[in-house]
mmCIF file of C-alpha atoms in Angstrom:
data_model
loop_
_atom_site.group_PDB
_atom_site.id
_atom_site.type_symbol
_atom_site.label_atom_id
_atom_site.label_comp_id
_atom_site.label_asym_id
_atom_site.label_seq_id
_atom_site.Cartn_x
_atom_site.Cartn_y
_atom_site.Cartn_z
ATOM 1 C CA MET A 19 -11.127 266.572 -31.383
ATOM 2 C CA ASP A 20 -9.871 264.588 -34.390
ATOM 3 C CA LEU A 21 -8.947 260.911 -34.186
ATOM 4 C CA TYR A 22 -5.188 261.342 -33.872
ATOM 5 C CA SER A 23 -5.605 263.972 -31.170
ATOM 6 C CA ALA A 24 -7.851 261.590 -29.201
ATOM 7 C CA ILE A 25 -5.359 258.744 -29.593
ATOM 8 C CA TYR A 26 -2.491 260.792 -28.201
ATOM 9 C CA ALA A 27 -4.643 262.450 -25.540
ATOM 10 C CA ARG A 28 -5.851 259.133 -24.103
ATOM 11 C CA GLN A 29 -4.198 258.276 -20.816
ATOM 12 C CA THR A 30 -4.769 256.086 -17.793
ATOM 13 C CA ILE A 31 -6.224 257.994 -14.834
ATOM 14 C CA ARG A 32 -6.979 256.560 -11.388
ATOM 15 C CA ASP A 33 -7.760 259.809 -9.547
ATOM 16 C CA PHE A 34 -11.105 261.367 -10.455
ATOM 17 C CA ALA A 35 -12.825 264.686 -9.829
ATOM 18 C CA ALA A 36 -16.207 264.612 -8.073
ATOM 19 C CA ARG A 37 -18.020 265.221 -11.350
ATOM 20 C CA PRO A 38 -20.402 262.740 -12.975
ATOM 21 C CA VAL A 39 -20.408 261.836 -16.643
ATOM 22 C CA ASP A 40 -23.759 262.998 -18.012
ATOM 23 C CA ALA A 41 -26.089 260.544 -19.732
ATOM 24 C CA ALA A 42 -25.764 262.080 -23.202
ATOM 25 C CA THR A 43 -21.970 261.858 -23.143
ATOM 26 C CA LEU A 44 -22.069 258.334 -21.731
ATOM 27 C CA ASN A 45 -24.407 257.248 -24.521
ATOM 28 C CA LYS A 46 -22.013 258.693 -27.114
ATOM 29 C CA ILE A 47 -19.116 256.783 -25.588
ATOM 30 C CA ILE A 48 -21.031 253.489 -25.523
ATOM 31 C CA SER A 49 -22.279 254.041 -29.087
ATOM 32 C CA ALA A 50 -18.649 254.469 -30.163
ATOM 33 C CA GLY A 51 -17.946 251.100 -28.579
ATOM 34 C CA PHE A 52 -20.643 249.489 -30.695
ATOM 35 C CA ALA A 53 -18.911 250.827 -33.821
ATOM 36 C CA ALA A 54 -15.993 248.448 -33.206
ATOM 37 C CA PRO A 55 -15.685 245.328 -35.388
ATOM 38 C CA THR A 56 -17.121 242.098 -34.012
ATOM 39 C CA ASN A 57 -15.963 238.561 -34.628
ATOM 40 C CA ASN A 58 -19.370 237.265 -35.781
ATOM 41 C CA HIS A 59 -20.994 240.566 -36.848
ATOM 42 C CA MET A 60 -23.740 240.084 -34.239
ATOM 43 C CA ARG A 61 -22.559 242.635 -31.643
ATOM 44 C CA GLU A 62 -23.592 240.390 -28.769
ATOM 45 C CA TRP A 63 -22.533 242.963 -26.213
ATOM 46 C CA HIS A 64 -24.358 244.383 -23.211
ATOM 47 C CA PHE A 65 -23.283 247.072 -20.750
ATOM 48 C CA VAL A 66 -24.133 247.418 -17.066
ATOM 49 C CA VAL A 67 -23.616 250.975 -15.808
ATOM 50 C CA LEU A 68 -23.120 251.067 -12.034
ATOM 51 C CA GLU A 69 -25.035 254.278 -11.322
ATOM 52 C CA ASP A 70 -26.052 253.628 -7.718
ATOM 53 C CA ARG A 71 -22.936 254.482 -5.705
ATOM 54 C CA PRO A 72 -23.873 252.609 -2.496
ATOM 55 C CA LYS A 73 -24.564 249.490 -4.574
ATOM 56 C CA ARG A 74 -21.312 250.024 -6.461
ATOM 57 C CA ARG A 75 -19.430 250.129 -3.169
ATOM 58 C CA GLU A 76 -21.280 247.066 -1.895
ATOM 59 C CA LEU A 77 -20.200 245.109 -4.969
ATOM 60 C CA LEU A 78 -16.616 246.349 -4.691
ATOM 61 C CA GLU A 79 -16.419 245.269 -1.057
ATOM 62 C CA LYS A 80 -17.213 241.717 -2.143
ATOM 63 C CA VAL A 81 -14.413 241.479 -4.681
ATOM 64 C CA ILE A 82 -11.598 243.965 -4.018
ATOM 65 C CA HIS A 83 -9.537 244.093 -0.839
ATOM 66 C CA PRO A 84 -7.458 247.302 -0.794
ATOM 67 C CA THR A 85 -3.768 247.183 0.003
ATOM 68 C CA THR A 86 -1.310 249.858 1.109
ATOM 69 C CA THR A 87 1.668 251.348 -0.694
ATOM 70 C CA LYS A 88 3.870 249.155 1.507
ATOM 71 C CA GLY A 89 1.860 246.112 0.471
ATOM 72 C CA ALA A 90 2.078 247.119 -3.188
ATOM 73 C CA THR A 91 5.851 247.473 -2.900
ATOM 74 C CA ALA A 92 6.078 243.966 -1.459
ATOM 75 C CA ILE A 93 4.009 242.620 -4.360
ATOM 76 C CA VAL A 94 6.214 244.352 -6.928
ATOM 77 C CA ASN A 95 9.311 242.970 -5.202
ATOM 78 C CA ARG A 96 7.849 239.440 -5.332
ATOM 79 C CA TRP A 97 7.268 239.901 -9.045
ATOM 80 C CA GLY A 98 10.943 240.731 -9.446
ATOM 81 C CA LEU A 99 10.338 244.001 -11.302
ATOM 82 C CA THR A 100 13.453 246.151 -11.642
ATOM 83 C CA ASP A 101 12.522 248.867 -14.150
ATOM 84 C CA GLU A 102 11.878 252.006 -12.090
ATOM 85 C CA CYS A 103 9.146 253.320 -14.390
ATOM 86 C CA GLN A 104 7.314 249.990 -14.250
ATOM 87 C CA ARG A 105 7.707 249.731 -10.480
ATOM 88 C CA GLU A 106 6.360 253.257 -10.010
ATOM 89 C CA LEU A 107 3.333 252.448 -12.147
ATOM 90 C CA TYR A 108 2.383 249.350 -10.140
ATOM 91 C CA ILE A 109 3.138 250.822 -6.718
ATOM 92 C CA ASN A 110 0.821 253.705 -7.553
ATOM 93 C CA ALA A 111 -1.864 251.551 -9.175
ATOM 94 C CA ILE A 112 -2.246 248.593 -6.817
ATOM 95 C CA PRO A 113 -3.478 250.553 -3.754
ATOM 96 C CA LYS A 114 -6.036 252.409 -5.916
ATOM 97 C CA GLN A 115 -7.904 249.381 -7.265
ATOM 98 C CA PHE A 116 -10.877 250.017 -4.957
ATOM 99 C CA SER A 117 -10.900 253.822 -4.893
ATOM 100 C CA MET A 118 -10.502 254.310 -8.644
ATOM 101 C CA ILE A 119 -13.723 252.394 -9.285
ATOM 102 C CA GLU A 120 -15.601 253.782 -6.313
ATOM 103 C CA GLU A 121 -14.790 257.408 -7.160
ATOM 104 C CA ALA A 122 -15.058 257.326 -10.967
ATOM 105 C CA GLY A 123 -17.671 259.509 -12.634
ATOM 106 C CA CYS A 124 -19.118 256.372 -14.181
ATOM 107 C CA VAL A 125 -18.341 252.665 -14.107
ATOM 108 C CA ILE A 126 -19.257 250.331 -16.933
ATOM 109 C CA LEU A 127 -19.085 246.555 -16.974
ATOM 110 C CA LEU A 128 -19.006 245.177 -20.500
ATOM 111 C CA PHE A 129 -20.436 241.732 -21.189
ATOM 112 C CA TYR A 130 -19.997 239.677 -24.340
ATOM 113 C CA ARG A 131 -21.102 236.237 -25.456
ATOM 114 C CA GLN A 132 -18.292 233.702 -25.087
ATOM 115 C CA PRO A 133 -19.356 230.359 -26.645
ATOM 116 C CA CYS A 134 -16.459 228.312 -25.221
ATOM 117 C CA PRO A 135 -14.592 228.578 -21.901
ATOM 118 C CA LEU A 136 -12.462 231.718 -22.077
ATOM 119 C CA LEU A 137 -9.500 230.231 -20.234
ATOM 120 C CA LYS A 138 -9.598 226.892 -22.069
ATOM 121 C CA PRO A 139 -9.558 227.774 -25.775
ATOM 122 C CA LYS A 140 -8.953 224.937 -28.230
ATOM 123 C CA SER A 141 -7.650 227.307 -30.883
ATOM 124 C CA GLN A 142 -6.768 230.958 -31.259
ATOM 125 C CA SER A 143 -10.077 231.486 -33.058
ATOM 126 C CA ASP A 144 -11.901 230.654 -29.825
ATOM 127 C CA LEU A 145 -10.579 233.968 -28.488
ATOM 128 C CA ASN A 146 -12.176 236.046 -31.257
ATOM 129 C CA PRO A 147 -15.072 237.226 -29.035
ATOM 130 C CA PHE A 148 -12.568 238.283 -26.360
ATOM 131 C CA ALA A 149 -10.470 240.175 -28.900
ATOM 132 C CA SER A 150 -13.562 241.907 -30.270
ATOM 133 C CA ILE A 151 -14.753 243.220 -26.922
ATOM 134 C CA TRP A 152 -11.333 244.773 -26.334
ATOM 135 C CA LEU A 153 -11.682 246.622 -29.641
ATOM 136 C CA CYS A 154 -14.942 247.934 -28.198
ATOM 137 C CA VAL A 155 -13.151 249.021 -25.011
ATOM 138 C CA GLU A 156 -10.511 250.904 -27.000
ATOM 139 C CA ASN A 157 -13.162 252.699 -29.058
ATOM 140 C CA MET A 158 -14.813 253.791 -25.822
ATOM 141 C CA LEU A 159 -11.547 255.019 -24.329
ATOM 142 C CA LEU A 160 -10.811 257.084 -27.444
ATOM 143 C CA ALA A 161 -14.340 258.492 -27.554
ATOM 144 C CA ALA A 162 -14.029 259.385 -23.873
ATOM 145 C CA ALA A 163 -10.671 261.094 -24.458
ATOM 146 C CA SER A 164 -12.250 263.244 -27.161
ATOM 147 C CA GLU A 165 -14.671 264.496 -24.469
ATOM 148 C CA GLY A 166 -11.915 265.231 -21.933
ATOM 149 C CA ILE A 167 -12.819 262.075 -20.021
ATOM 150 C CA PHE A 168 -10.228 259.479 -19.078
ATOM 151 C CA GLY A 169 -10.218 256.211 -17.259
ATOM 152 C CA VAL A 170 -8.774 252.889 -16.367
ATOM 153 C CA THR A 171 -9.566 249.205 -16.781
ATOM 154 C CA ARG A 172 -9.332 246.457 -14.181
ATOM 155 C CA ILE A 173 -9.086 242.801 -15.185
ATOM 156 C CA PRO A 174 -11.159 240.572 -12.868
ATOM 157 C CA PHE A 175 -9.669 237.669 -10.960
ATOM 158 C CA ALA A 176 -11.448 234.306 -11.273
ATOM 159 C CA ASP A 177 -13.426 234.556 -8.003
ATOM 160 C CA GLU A 178 -14.195 238.207 -8.703
ATOM 161 C CA ARG A 179 -15.647 237.276 -12.078
ATOM 162 C CA LYS A 180 -17.989 234.685 -10.561
ATOM 163 C CA ILE A 181 -19.252 237.086 -7.889
ATOM 164 C CA VAL A 182 -19.935 239.862 -10.403
ATOM 165 C CA LEU A 183 -21.734 237.590 -12.865
ATOM 166 C CA GLU A 184 -24.017 236.339 -10.100
ATOM 167 C CA ALA A 185 -24.567 239.710 -8.399
ATOM 168 C CA LEU A 186 -25.619 241.408 -11.641
ATOM 169 C CA ASN A 187 -27.811 238.544 -12.916
ATOM 170 C CA ILE A 188 -25.712 238.059 -16.042
ATOM 171 C CA PRO A 189 -27.112 235.349 -18.356
ATOM 172 C CA THR A 190 -25.170 232.125 -18.800
ATOM 173 C CA GLY A 191 -22.705 232.278 -21.670
ATOM 174 C CA TYR A 192 -21.624 235.869 -21.097
ATOM 175 C CA GLU A 193 -18.242 236.988 -19.791
ATOM 176 C CA PHE A 194 -16.770 240.357 -18.919
ATOM 177 C CA PRO A 195 -13.258 241.458 -19.811
ATOM 178 C CA CYS A 196 -12.833 244.294 -17.354
ATOM 179 C CA TRP A 197 -14.253 247.005 -15.188
ATOM 180 C CA LEU A 198 -14.154 250.299 -17.107
ATOM 181 C CA ALA A 199 -13.957 253.340 -14.831
ATOM 182 C CA LEU A 200 -14.313 256.714 -16.564
ATOM 183 C CA GLY A 201 -14.357 260.283 -15.352
ATOM 184 C CA TYR A 202 -12.831 263.723 -15.342
ATOM 185 C CA PRO A 203 -9.323 263.791 -13.841
ATOM 186 C CA ALA A 204 -8.803 265.211 -10.369
ATOM 187 C CA ASP A 205 -6.596 268.296 -10.273
ATOM 188 C CA ASN A 206 -3.803 266.252 -8.699
ATOM 189 C CA ALA A 207 -4.385 263.137 -10.813
ATOM 190 C CA LYS A 208 -1.221 261.158 -11.412
ATOM 191 C CA ARG A 209 -0.625 260.201 -15.019
ATOM 192 C CA ALA A 210 0.610 256.645 -15.482
ATOM 193 C CA PRO A 211 4.235 256.734 -16.689
ATOM 194 C CA GLN A 212 5.045 254.943 -19.918
ATOM 195 C CA VAL A 213 8.383 253.811 -21.285
ATOM 196 C CA GLN A 214 9.448 256.092 -24.124
ATOM 197 C CA ILE A 215 10.232 254.432 -27.452
ATOM 198 C CA ASP A 216 10.696 255.429 -31.067
ATOM 199 C CA PRO A 217 7.929 253.503 -32.889
ATOM 200 C CA LEU A 218 10.004 253.466 -36.080
ATOM 201 C CA THR A 219 12.524 251.198 -34.348
ATOM 202 C CA ARG A 220 9.787 248.568 -33.879
ATOM 203 C CA ILE A 221 8.828 248.301 -37.562
ATOM 204 C CA HIS A 222 10.283 245.351 -39.511
ATOM 205 C CA MET A 223 9.925 244.909 -43.267
ATOM 206 C CA ASP A 224 9.273 241.364 -44.507
ATOM 207 C CA VAL A 225 11.326 239.723 -41.716
ATOM 208 C CA TRP A 226 12.357 240.647 -38.173
#
């Protein structure tokens, strides 16, 4: 699959088939991540692959408390969301936060060196390591799409982050941007809806 095909094929999937991602394919996907640009050229990234499913579930039970569709609807109402496409996305996604990670063909936690507190940057440059690791994530998602593999990211809450760092023996000074769940889509997998736009209407020459 060429690059443009992979870009347009990539999609968010939260419903996975019971099919693992083999080691060779996983290594290709992670290697693609390492091809992303880094802020300091040092590629201070490490990846923890949650292979042991019982241990994966044990970790999830410490940090994610599933909610129902009714609960998700209440959350979306509290947020004041009115766009039907956006509401549908969240009402579908919120109840699947546990299952999408538990059932994925593979789950990767990415760790990167963050010299200063992530949530207390003194300048925009302090966020360069954070920006770089997300370039890595996107490379991995595109590489996965080229293999017919799709996935989803989950951003950790503050308490969740602390529990994961401790549970996985992550060295001081490292942070993780997200859980990355990858796998082959289930036959009935719901594709996340996206608002349709004409990209040409978002391009401004010289001034907005």
